[in-house]
XYZ file of C-alpha atoms in Angstrom:
590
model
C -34.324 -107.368 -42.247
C -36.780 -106.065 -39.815
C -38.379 -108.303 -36.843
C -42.005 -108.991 -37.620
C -44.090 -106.947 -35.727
C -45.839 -108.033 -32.735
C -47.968 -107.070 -29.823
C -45.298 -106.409 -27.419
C -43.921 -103.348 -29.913
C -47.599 -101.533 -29.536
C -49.681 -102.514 -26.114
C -47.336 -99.804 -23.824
C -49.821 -97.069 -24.256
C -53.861 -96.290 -24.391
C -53.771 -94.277 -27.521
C -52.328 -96.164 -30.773
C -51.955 -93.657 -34.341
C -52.041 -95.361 -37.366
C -50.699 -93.113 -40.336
C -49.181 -93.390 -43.395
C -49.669 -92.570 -47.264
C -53.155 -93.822 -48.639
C -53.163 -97.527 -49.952
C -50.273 -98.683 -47.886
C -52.533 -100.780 -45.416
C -53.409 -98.768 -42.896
C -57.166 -100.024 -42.265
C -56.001 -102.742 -42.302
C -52.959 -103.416 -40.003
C -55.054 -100.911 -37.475
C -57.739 -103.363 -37.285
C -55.460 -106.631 -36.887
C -53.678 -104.778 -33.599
C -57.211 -104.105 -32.454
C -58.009 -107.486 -33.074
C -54.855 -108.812 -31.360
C -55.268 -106.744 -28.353
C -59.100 -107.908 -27.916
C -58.137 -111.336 -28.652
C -55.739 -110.942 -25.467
C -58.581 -109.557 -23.400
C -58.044 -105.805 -23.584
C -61.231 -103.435 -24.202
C -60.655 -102.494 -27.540
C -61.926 -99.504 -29.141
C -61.317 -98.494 -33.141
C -62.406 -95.431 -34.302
C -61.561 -94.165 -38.404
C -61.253 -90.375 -38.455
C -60.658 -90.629 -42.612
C -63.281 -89.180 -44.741
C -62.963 -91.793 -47.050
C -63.715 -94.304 -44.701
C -63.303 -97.987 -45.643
C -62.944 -99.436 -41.811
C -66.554 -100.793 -42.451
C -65.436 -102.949 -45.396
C -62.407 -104.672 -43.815
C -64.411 -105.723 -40.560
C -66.864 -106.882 -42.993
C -69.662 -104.708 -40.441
C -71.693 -100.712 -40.568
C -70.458 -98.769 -38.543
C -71.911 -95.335 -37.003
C -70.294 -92.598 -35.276
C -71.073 -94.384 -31.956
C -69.171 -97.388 -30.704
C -70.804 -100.666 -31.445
C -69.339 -104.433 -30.892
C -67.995 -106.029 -33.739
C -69.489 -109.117 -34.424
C -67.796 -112.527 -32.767
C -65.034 -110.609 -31.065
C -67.156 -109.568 -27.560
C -64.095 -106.766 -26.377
C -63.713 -105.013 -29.632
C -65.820 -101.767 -30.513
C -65.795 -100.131 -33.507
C -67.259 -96.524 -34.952
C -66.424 -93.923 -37.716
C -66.353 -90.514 -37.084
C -68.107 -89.500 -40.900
C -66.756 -85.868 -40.924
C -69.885 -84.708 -43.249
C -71.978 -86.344 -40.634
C -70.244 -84.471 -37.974
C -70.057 -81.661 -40.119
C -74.074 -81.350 -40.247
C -74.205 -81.761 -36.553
C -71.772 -79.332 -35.608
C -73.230 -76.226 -37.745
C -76.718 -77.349 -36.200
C -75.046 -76.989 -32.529
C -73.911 -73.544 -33.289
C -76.837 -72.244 -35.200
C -79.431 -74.084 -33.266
C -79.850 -71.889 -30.244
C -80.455 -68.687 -32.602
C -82.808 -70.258 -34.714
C -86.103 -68.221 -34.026
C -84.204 -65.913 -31.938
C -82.118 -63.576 -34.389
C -83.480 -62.718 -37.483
C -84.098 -64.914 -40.431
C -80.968 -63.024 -42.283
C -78.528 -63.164 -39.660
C -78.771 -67.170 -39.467
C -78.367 -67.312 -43.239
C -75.471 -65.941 -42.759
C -74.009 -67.947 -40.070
C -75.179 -70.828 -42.238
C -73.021 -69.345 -44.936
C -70.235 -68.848 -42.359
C -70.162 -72.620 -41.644
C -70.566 -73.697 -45.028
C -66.951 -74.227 -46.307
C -65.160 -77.115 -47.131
C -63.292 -77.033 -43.690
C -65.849 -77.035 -41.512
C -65.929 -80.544 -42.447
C -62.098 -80.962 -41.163
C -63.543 -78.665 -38.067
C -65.957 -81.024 -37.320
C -64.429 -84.155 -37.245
C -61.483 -82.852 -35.135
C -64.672 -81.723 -32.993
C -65.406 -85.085 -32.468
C -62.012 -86.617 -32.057
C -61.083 -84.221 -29.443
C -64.490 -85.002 -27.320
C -63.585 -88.763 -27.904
C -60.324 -88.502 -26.471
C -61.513 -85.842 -23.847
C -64.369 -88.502 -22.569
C -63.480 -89.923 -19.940
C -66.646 -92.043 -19.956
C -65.092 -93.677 -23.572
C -61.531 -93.297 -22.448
C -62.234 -95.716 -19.189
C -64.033 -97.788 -20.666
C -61.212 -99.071 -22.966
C -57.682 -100.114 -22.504
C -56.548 -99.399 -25.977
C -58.499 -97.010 -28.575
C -56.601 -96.906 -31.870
C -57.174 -94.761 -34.301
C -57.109 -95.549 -38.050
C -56.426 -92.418 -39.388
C -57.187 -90.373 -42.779
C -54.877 -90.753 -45.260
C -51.290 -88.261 -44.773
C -52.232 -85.274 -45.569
C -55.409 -85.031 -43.859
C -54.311 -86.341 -41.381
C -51.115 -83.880 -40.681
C -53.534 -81.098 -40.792
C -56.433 -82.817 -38.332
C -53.124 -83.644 -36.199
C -51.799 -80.201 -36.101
C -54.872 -78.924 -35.828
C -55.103 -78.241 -32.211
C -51.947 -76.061 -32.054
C -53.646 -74.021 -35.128
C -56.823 -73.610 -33.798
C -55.426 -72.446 -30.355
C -53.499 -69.907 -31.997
C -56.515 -68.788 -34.269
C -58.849 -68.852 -31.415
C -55.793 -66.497 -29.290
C -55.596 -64.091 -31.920
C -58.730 -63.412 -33.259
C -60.789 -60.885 -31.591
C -63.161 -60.197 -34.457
C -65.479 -63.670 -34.162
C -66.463 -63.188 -37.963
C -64.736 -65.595 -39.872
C -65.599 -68.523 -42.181
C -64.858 -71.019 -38.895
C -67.971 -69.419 -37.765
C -68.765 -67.368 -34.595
C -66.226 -67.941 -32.220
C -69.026 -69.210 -29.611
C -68.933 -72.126 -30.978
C -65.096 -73.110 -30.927
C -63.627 -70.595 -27.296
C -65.242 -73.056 -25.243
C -63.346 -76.102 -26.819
C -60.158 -73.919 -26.072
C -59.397 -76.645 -22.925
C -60.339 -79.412 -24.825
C -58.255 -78.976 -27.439
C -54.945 -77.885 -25.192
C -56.190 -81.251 -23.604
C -55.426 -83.091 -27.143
C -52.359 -81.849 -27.295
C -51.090 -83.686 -24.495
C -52.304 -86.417 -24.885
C -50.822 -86.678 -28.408
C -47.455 -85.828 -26.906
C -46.956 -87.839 -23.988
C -45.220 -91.360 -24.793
C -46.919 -93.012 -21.788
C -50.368 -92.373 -23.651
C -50.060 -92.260 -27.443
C -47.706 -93.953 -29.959
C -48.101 -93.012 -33.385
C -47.501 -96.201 -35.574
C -46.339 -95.205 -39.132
C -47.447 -97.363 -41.616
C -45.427 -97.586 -45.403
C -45.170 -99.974 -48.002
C -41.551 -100.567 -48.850
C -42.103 -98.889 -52.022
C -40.382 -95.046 -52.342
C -42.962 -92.958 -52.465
C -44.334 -94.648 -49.280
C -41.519 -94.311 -47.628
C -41.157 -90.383 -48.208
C -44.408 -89.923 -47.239
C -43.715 -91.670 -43.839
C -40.653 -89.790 -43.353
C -41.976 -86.290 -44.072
C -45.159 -87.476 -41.499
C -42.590 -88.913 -39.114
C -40.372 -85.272 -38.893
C -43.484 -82.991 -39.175
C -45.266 -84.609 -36.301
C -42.398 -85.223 -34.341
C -42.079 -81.041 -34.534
C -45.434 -80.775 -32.742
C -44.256 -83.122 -30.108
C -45.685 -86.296 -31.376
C -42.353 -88.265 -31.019
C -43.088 -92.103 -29.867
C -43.350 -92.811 -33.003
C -43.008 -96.533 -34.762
C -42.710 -97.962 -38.391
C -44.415 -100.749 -39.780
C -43.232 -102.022 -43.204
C -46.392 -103.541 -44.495
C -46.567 -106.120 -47.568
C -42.823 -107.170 -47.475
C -42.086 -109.855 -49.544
C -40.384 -113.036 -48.400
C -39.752 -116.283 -49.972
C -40.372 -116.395 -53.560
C -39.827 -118.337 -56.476
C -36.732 -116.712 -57.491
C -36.992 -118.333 -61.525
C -40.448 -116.180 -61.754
C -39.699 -112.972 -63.500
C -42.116 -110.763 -61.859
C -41.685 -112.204 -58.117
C -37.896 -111.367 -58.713
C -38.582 -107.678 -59.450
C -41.207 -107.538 -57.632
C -38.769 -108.534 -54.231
C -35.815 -106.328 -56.152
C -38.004 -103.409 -56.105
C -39.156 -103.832 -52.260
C -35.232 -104.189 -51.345
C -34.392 -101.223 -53.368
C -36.638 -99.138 -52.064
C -35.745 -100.297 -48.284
C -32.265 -99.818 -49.151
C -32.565 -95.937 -50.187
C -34.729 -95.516 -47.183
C -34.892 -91.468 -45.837
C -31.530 -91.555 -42.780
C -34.689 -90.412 -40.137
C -36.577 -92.859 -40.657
C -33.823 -95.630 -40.118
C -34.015 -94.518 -36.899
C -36.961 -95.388 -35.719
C -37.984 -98.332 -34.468
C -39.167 -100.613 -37.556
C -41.380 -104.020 -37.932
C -42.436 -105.770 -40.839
C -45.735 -107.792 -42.081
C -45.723 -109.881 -44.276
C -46.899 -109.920 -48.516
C -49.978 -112.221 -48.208
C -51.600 -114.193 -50.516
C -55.309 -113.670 -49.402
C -57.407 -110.358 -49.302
C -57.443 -109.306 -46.126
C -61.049 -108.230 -45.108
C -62.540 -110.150 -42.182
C -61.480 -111.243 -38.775
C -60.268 -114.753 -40.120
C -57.983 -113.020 -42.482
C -56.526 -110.158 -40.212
C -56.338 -112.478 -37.620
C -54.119 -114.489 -39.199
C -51.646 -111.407 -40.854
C -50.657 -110.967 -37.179
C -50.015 -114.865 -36.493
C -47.333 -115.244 -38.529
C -48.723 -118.194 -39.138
C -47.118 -119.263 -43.300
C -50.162 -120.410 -45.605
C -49.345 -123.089 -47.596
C -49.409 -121.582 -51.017
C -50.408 -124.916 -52.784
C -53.804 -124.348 -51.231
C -54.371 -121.864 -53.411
C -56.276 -122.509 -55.901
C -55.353 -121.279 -59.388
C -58.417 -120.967 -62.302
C -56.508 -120.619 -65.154
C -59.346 -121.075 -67.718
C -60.844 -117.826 -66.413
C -59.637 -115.059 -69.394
C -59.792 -111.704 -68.857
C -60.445 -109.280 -71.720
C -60.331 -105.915 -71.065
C -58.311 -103.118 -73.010
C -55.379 -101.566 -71.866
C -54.453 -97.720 -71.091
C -54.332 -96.884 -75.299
C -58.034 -97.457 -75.548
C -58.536 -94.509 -72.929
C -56.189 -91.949 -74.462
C -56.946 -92.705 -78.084
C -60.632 -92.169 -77.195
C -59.744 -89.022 -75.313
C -57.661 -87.950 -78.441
C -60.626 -89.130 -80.685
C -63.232 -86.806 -79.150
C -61.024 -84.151 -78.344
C -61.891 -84.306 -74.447
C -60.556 -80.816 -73.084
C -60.512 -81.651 -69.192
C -59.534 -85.121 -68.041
C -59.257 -85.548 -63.826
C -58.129 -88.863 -62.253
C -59.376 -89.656 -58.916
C -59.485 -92.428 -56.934
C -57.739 -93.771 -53.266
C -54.158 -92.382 -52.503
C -51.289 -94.907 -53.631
C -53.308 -96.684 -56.825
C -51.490 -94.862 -59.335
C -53.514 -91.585 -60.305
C -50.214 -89.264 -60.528
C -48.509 -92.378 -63.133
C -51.837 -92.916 -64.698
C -52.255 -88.881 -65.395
C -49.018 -88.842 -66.542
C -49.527 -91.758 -69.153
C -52.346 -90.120 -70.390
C -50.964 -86.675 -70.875
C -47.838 -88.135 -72.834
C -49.726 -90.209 -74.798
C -52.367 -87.040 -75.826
C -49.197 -85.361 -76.750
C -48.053 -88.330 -79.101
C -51.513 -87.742 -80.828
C -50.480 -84.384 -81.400
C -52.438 -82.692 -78.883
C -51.384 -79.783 -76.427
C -51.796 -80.579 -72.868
C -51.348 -79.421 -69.623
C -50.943 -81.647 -66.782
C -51.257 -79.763 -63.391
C -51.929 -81.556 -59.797
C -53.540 -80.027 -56.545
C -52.108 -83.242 -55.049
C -49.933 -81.667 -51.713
C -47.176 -84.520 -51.678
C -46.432 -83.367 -55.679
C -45.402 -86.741 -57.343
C -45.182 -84.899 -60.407
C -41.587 -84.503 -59.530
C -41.106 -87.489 -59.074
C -42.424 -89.129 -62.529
C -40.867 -87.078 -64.601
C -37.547 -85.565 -63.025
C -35.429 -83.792 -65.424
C -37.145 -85.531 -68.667
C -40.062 -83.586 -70.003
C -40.354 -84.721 -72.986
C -42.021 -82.173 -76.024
C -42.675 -78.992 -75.987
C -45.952 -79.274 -76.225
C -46.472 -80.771 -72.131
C -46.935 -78.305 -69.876
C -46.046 -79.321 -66.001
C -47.559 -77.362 -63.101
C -48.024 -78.031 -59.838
C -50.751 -76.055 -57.487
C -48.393 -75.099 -54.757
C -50.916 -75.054 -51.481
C -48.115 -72.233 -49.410
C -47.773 -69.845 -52.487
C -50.899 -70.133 -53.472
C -52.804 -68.927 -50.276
C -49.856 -66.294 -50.173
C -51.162 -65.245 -53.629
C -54.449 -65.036 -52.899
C -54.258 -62.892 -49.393
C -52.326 -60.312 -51.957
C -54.977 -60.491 -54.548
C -57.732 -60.341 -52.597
C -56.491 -57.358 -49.710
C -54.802 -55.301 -52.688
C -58.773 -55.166 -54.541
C -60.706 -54.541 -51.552
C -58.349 -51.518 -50.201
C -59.878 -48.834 -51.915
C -63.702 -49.731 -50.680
C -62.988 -50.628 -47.125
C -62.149 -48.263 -44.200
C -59.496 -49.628 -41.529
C -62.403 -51.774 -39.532
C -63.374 -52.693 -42.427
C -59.366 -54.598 -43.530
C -58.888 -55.609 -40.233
C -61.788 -57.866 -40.686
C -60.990 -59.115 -43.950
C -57.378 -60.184 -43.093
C -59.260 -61.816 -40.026
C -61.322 -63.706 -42.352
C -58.056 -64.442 -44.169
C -56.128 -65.896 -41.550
C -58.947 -69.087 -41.120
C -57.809 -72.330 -42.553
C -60.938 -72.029 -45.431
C -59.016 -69.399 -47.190
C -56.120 -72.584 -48.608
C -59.208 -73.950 -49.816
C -60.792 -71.374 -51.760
C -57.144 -70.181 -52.826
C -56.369 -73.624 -54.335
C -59.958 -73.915 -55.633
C -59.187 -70.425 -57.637
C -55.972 -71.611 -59.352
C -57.823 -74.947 -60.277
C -60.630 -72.823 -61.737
C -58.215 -70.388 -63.543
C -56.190 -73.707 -65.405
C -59.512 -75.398 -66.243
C -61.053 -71.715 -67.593
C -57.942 -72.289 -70.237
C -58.674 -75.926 -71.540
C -59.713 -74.094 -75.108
C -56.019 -73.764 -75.880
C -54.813 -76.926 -74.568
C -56.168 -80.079 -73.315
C -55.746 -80.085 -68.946
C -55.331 -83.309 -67.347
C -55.376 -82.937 -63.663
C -54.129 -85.367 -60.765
C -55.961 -84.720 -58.157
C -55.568 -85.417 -54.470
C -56.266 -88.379 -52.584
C -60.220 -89.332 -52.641
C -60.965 -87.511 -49.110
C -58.938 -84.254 -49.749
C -60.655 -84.525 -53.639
C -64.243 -84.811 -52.238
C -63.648 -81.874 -50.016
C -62.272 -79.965 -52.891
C -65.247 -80.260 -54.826
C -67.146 -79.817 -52.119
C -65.784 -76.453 -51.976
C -67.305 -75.900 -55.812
C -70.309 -75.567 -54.462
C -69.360 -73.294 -51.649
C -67.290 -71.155 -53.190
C -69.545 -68.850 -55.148
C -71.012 -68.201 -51.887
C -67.563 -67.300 -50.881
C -66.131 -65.156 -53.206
C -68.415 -62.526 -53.445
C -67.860 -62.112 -49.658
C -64.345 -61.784 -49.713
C -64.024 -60.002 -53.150
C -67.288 -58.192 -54.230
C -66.538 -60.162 -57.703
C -66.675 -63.923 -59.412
C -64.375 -64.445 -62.078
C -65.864 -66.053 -65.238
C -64.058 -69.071 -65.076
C -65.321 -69.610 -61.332
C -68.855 -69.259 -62.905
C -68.092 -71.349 -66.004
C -66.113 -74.219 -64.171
C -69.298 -76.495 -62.294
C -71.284 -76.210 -65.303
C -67.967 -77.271 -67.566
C -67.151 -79.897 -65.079
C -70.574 -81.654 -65.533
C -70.577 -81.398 -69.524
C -69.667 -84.826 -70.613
C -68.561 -83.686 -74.026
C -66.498 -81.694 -72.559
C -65.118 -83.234 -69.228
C -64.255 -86.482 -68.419
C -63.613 -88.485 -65.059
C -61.224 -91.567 -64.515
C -61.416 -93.190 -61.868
C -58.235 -95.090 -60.971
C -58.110 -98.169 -58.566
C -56.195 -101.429 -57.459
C -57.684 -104.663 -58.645
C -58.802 -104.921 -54.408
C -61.485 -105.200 -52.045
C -60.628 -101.390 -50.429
C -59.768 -99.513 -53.281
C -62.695 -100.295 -55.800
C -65.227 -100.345 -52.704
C -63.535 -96.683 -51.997
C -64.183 -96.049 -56.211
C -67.379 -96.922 -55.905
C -68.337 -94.283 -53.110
C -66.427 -91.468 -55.156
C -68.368 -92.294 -58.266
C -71.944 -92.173 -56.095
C -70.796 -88.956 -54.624
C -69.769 -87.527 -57.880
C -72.330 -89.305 -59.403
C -74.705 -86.751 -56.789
C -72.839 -83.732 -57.804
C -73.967 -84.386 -61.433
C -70.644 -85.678 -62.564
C -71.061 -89.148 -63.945
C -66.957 -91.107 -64.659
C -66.705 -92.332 -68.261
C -63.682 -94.275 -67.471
C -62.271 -97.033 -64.790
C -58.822 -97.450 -65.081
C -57.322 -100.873 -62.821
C -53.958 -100.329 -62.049
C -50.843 -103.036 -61.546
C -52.687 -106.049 -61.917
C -51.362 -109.681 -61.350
C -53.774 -111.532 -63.265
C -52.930 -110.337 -66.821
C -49.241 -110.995 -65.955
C -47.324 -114.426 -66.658
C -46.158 -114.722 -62.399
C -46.541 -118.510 -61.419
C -44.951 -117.090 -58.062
C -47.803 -119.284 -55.458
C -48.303 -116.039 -53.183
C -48.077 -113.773 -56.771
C -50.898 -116.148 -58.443
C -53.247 -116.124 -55.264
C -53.303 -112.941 -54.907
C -53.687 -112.433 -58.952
C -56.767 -115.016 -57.955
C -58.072 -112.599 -55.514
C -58.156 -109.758 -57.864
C -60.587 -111.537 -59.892
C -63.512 -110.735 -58.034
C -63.008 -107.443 -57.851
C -61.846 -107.033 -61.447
C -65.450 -108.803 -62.873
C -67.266 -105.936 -60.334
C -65.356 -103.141 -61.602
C -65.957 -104.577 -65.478
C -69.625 -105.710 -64.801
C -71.455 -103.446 -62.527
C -69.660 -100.002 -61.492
C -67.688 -98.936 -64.534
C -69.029 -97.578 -67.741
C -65.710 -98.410 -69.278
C -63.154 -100.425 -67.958
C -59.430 -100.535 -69.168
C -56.627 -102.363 -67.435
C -53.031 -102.226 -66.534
C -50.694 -105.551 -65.432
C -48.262 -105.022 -62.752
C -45.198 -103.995 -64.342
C -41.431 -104.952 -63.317
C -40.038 -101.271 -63.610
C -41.330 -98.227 -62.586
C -42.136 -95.807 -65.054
C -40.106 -92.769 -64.637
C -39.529 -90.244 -67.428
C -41.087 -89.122 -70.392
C -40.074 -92.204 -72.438
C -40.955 -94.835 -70.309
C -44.732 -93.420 -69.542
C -45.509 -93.840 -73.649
C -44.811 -97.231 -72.861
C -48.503 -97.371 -71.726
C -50.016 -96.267 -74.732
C -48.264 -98.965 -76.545
């Protein structure tokens, strides 16, 4: 359907972009071009810009925020830019210089200016702009590919030089949460630089990366045209994981294909026009330079090498254990986290239906951008007693602006407003806007049981992140905390009250990913009760030979997840039809 993709479709420019929904493989494929292009004898550079990081894992090396050679290949470099790294160095470059100088007060506050969630988002773009600005890093290389944060983030870090410019032309104030404009006016020329370099074809291509899975496919499509409006337009798509030949008498190799082609066939009209490459469904986990090396060969393995151990039984419970022990101790706030593309929104979804089954009221809610709630239900809610909401991102900041300028009118003189609706025109305010509406739905949980889908694992972190932050915040821009702002940290860390499920693939990059969100949750005093593993071959009947070596690979990571991270551990088989509707999603509590 699509000509396998190879070198020739991505060595025309210096600057390669790979993007895409989270989960679909872009780690990955970024690091087997890289690979390719070193193994031609290019200077290779590879830099991850994603908060959630997993670029260490699949080159099997640590990385810093400085370059270093990957181990056996002598032209490729590799370093990720840790935006809480960068985040601590950046508020120490603007505050530094008045430490000692101004008085003790006045650098609190600056600290206080630079202490929301997106000066982490500020900070990394900080970075990526002065890589791409260097021309000591930029000559040194022939390609530098970036494998980017997962969609979202990264539409906002890419549009983020055209915002800032616009924020740095209009304000005049230098008072906001970004921080005192001394520290961002003089990037003004490195960030128009950024620009266009993103938007000239002879330097950049943005490589799109999708599974051929629906969801995937949307999300490319809605990166494709929204980047494309900024002037990013050499633009390619990469199909990644498409299934080939397959033992067409094996039930769940035959939907697993029919699926794929479906979802190729109902493919968004702008994206059909782009031009599109394929790699291959492959039977080994691919971490290492052996392994990526060979995704990018094309070189067939011969599936009867893989070897099969069917003696080793698995035992773990399925999704019903979770919800009938959340219905059992009457858990009033349920999140589930965990890597974009593993399954939270489904996984959320099964759980609230299957609460309401019990009897319970719930509301299921998601801060999740790309709203998949939409999508798993459609038209067929089900009982009366679900509640669907979705934390719109637009209306809410629209909200808050009102909210927040209508309160403060009466105390404030017309200096006074003009500086507010300065500090409400920074980026921080979507943050502390969506952070309010999460706070006000979780301040309710005594009438019904909430069960949130949260956002991808970067976009979550910084969201709670923002917890922390934002009673600093409020007080600032509304001379008042609401109760359930006070109430919420202290909720969210009451185990009898809370609970966290972590959601992940039976893979080396999701549950490595899992593991870092449960350490950093784990550090904000919120401690996961439940690991859920999501569409897993190994407790399915597939005697498919690329099906059954990749159920082999799971293994591993399934006996990890069981033995040493989780504190409960339920799992899910990969399942032949995708559950849409009300119906369908009590199938999992069956």
């Amino acid at each position: 359907m699509f000509t396998s993709l190879q070198l020739g479709a991505v060595n025309h420019t210096p600057f390669l972009f790979f993007t895409g929904k989270g989960g679909v493989g872009k780690t990955s494929t970024a690091s087997a071009t890289a690979i390719a292009l070193a193994d031609e004898g290019n200077r290779v550079l590879i830099v991850s810009t994603d908060p959630a990081s997993n670029l260490q894992d699949v080159l099997e090396t640590e990385l810093t925020n400085q370059p270093k050679q990957v181990p056996g290949i002598p032209t490729l470099s590799a370093c990720n830019l840790d935006p809480e790294e960068a985040a601590a160095s950046y508020r120490e470059k603007v505050i530094g210089p008045y430490r000692g100088k101004l008085p003790e007060s006045v650098v609190s506050n600056m600290e206080e200016q630079l202490s929301g969630a997106c000066s982490v988002e500020i900070a990394a773009f900080d970075e990526f702009t002065s890589l791409l600005a260097d021309p000591a890093i930029v000559d040194e290389f022939d390609h530098i590919v970036f494998d980017t944060a997962p969609t979202g983030h990264t539409l906002r870090l890419l549009q983020l030089p055209t915002a800032w410019m616009g924020f740095l032309e209009e304000s005049t104030h230098g008072a906001s949460c970004l921080g005192p404009l001394s520290g961002l006016g003089d990037k003004k020329d490195l960030y128009s630089s950024t620009v266009n370099v993103l938007s000239d074809k002879e330097k950049t291509t943005l490589v799109l990366v999708a599974r051929p899975d629906s969801s995937a496919l949307m999300e490319a499509d809605r990166a494709s045209t929204e980047l494309k409006d900024i002037g990013i337009k050499n633009q390619i798509l990469i199909v990644n994981g498409l299934m080939g030949k397959h033992q067409w008498d094996d039930s769940i190799a035959s939907a697993f294909y029919s699926r794929q082609q479906e979802a190729l066939r109902s493919m968004p009209v702008a994206l059909k026009e782009i031009q599109t490459y394929s790699l291959p469904y492959v039977a080994y986990t691919l971490t290492g330079t052996i392994s990526l090396r060979q995704l990018l060969s094309h070189v067939e393995v011969n599936p009867n090498a893989v070897t099969v151990y069917d003696d080793e039984s698995i035992e773990i419970p399925g999704l019903k254990k979770v919800i009938d022990d959340f219905s059992k101790n009457n858990t009033r706030v349920i999140f589930t986290m965990g890597k974009g593309g593993v399954g939270k929104t489904t996984i959320a979804s099964a759980i609230a239906v299957g609460l309401v089954e019990r009897g319970h009221k719930v509301h299921l809610t998601t801060t999740d951008p790309a709203a998949h709630l939409t999508h798993i239900f459609q038209e067929e809610r089900g009982k009366d007693d679900l509640r669907i909401s979705r934390i719109d991102p637009k209306e809410t900041v629209e909200s808050y602006k009102k909210s927040v300028l209508s309160k403060a009118a009466e105390g404030l003189d017309e200096e006074g407003m003009a500086y507010l609706e300065e500090d409400l025109n920074s980026p921080c305010t979507e943050e502390i806007a969506i952070f309010q509406s999460f706070a006000e739905i979780v301040g309710k949980a005594d009438e019904e049981i909430v069960v949130i889908d949260t956002a991808p694992t970067g976009h979550t972190l910084l969201l709670l992140d923002a917890t922390e932050s934002y009673t600093k915040e409020v007080p600032r821009s509304k001379g008042e905390v609401e109760d359930y702002v006070k109430n919420l940290l202290p909720r969210l860390r009451n185990s009898n009250e809370t609970s966290v499920v972590i959601v992940t693939l039976p893979e080396a990059t999701p549950v490595l990913e899992a593991k870092r969100l449960q350490e950093d949750l784990h550090r904000a005093e919120i401690h996961p009760k439940w690991w859920v593993i999501n569409q897993s071959l190994s407790v399915t009947n597939t005697t498919d030979p690329v099906l059954r070596g990749r159920a082999v690979s799971e293994r591993e990571w399934i006996q990890k997840v069981y033995n040493d991270y989780a504190n409960k551990t339920a799992l899910i088989p990969w399942m032949s039809e995708e559950k849409i509707g009300y119906k369908k999603l009590m199938d999992f509590s069956k």
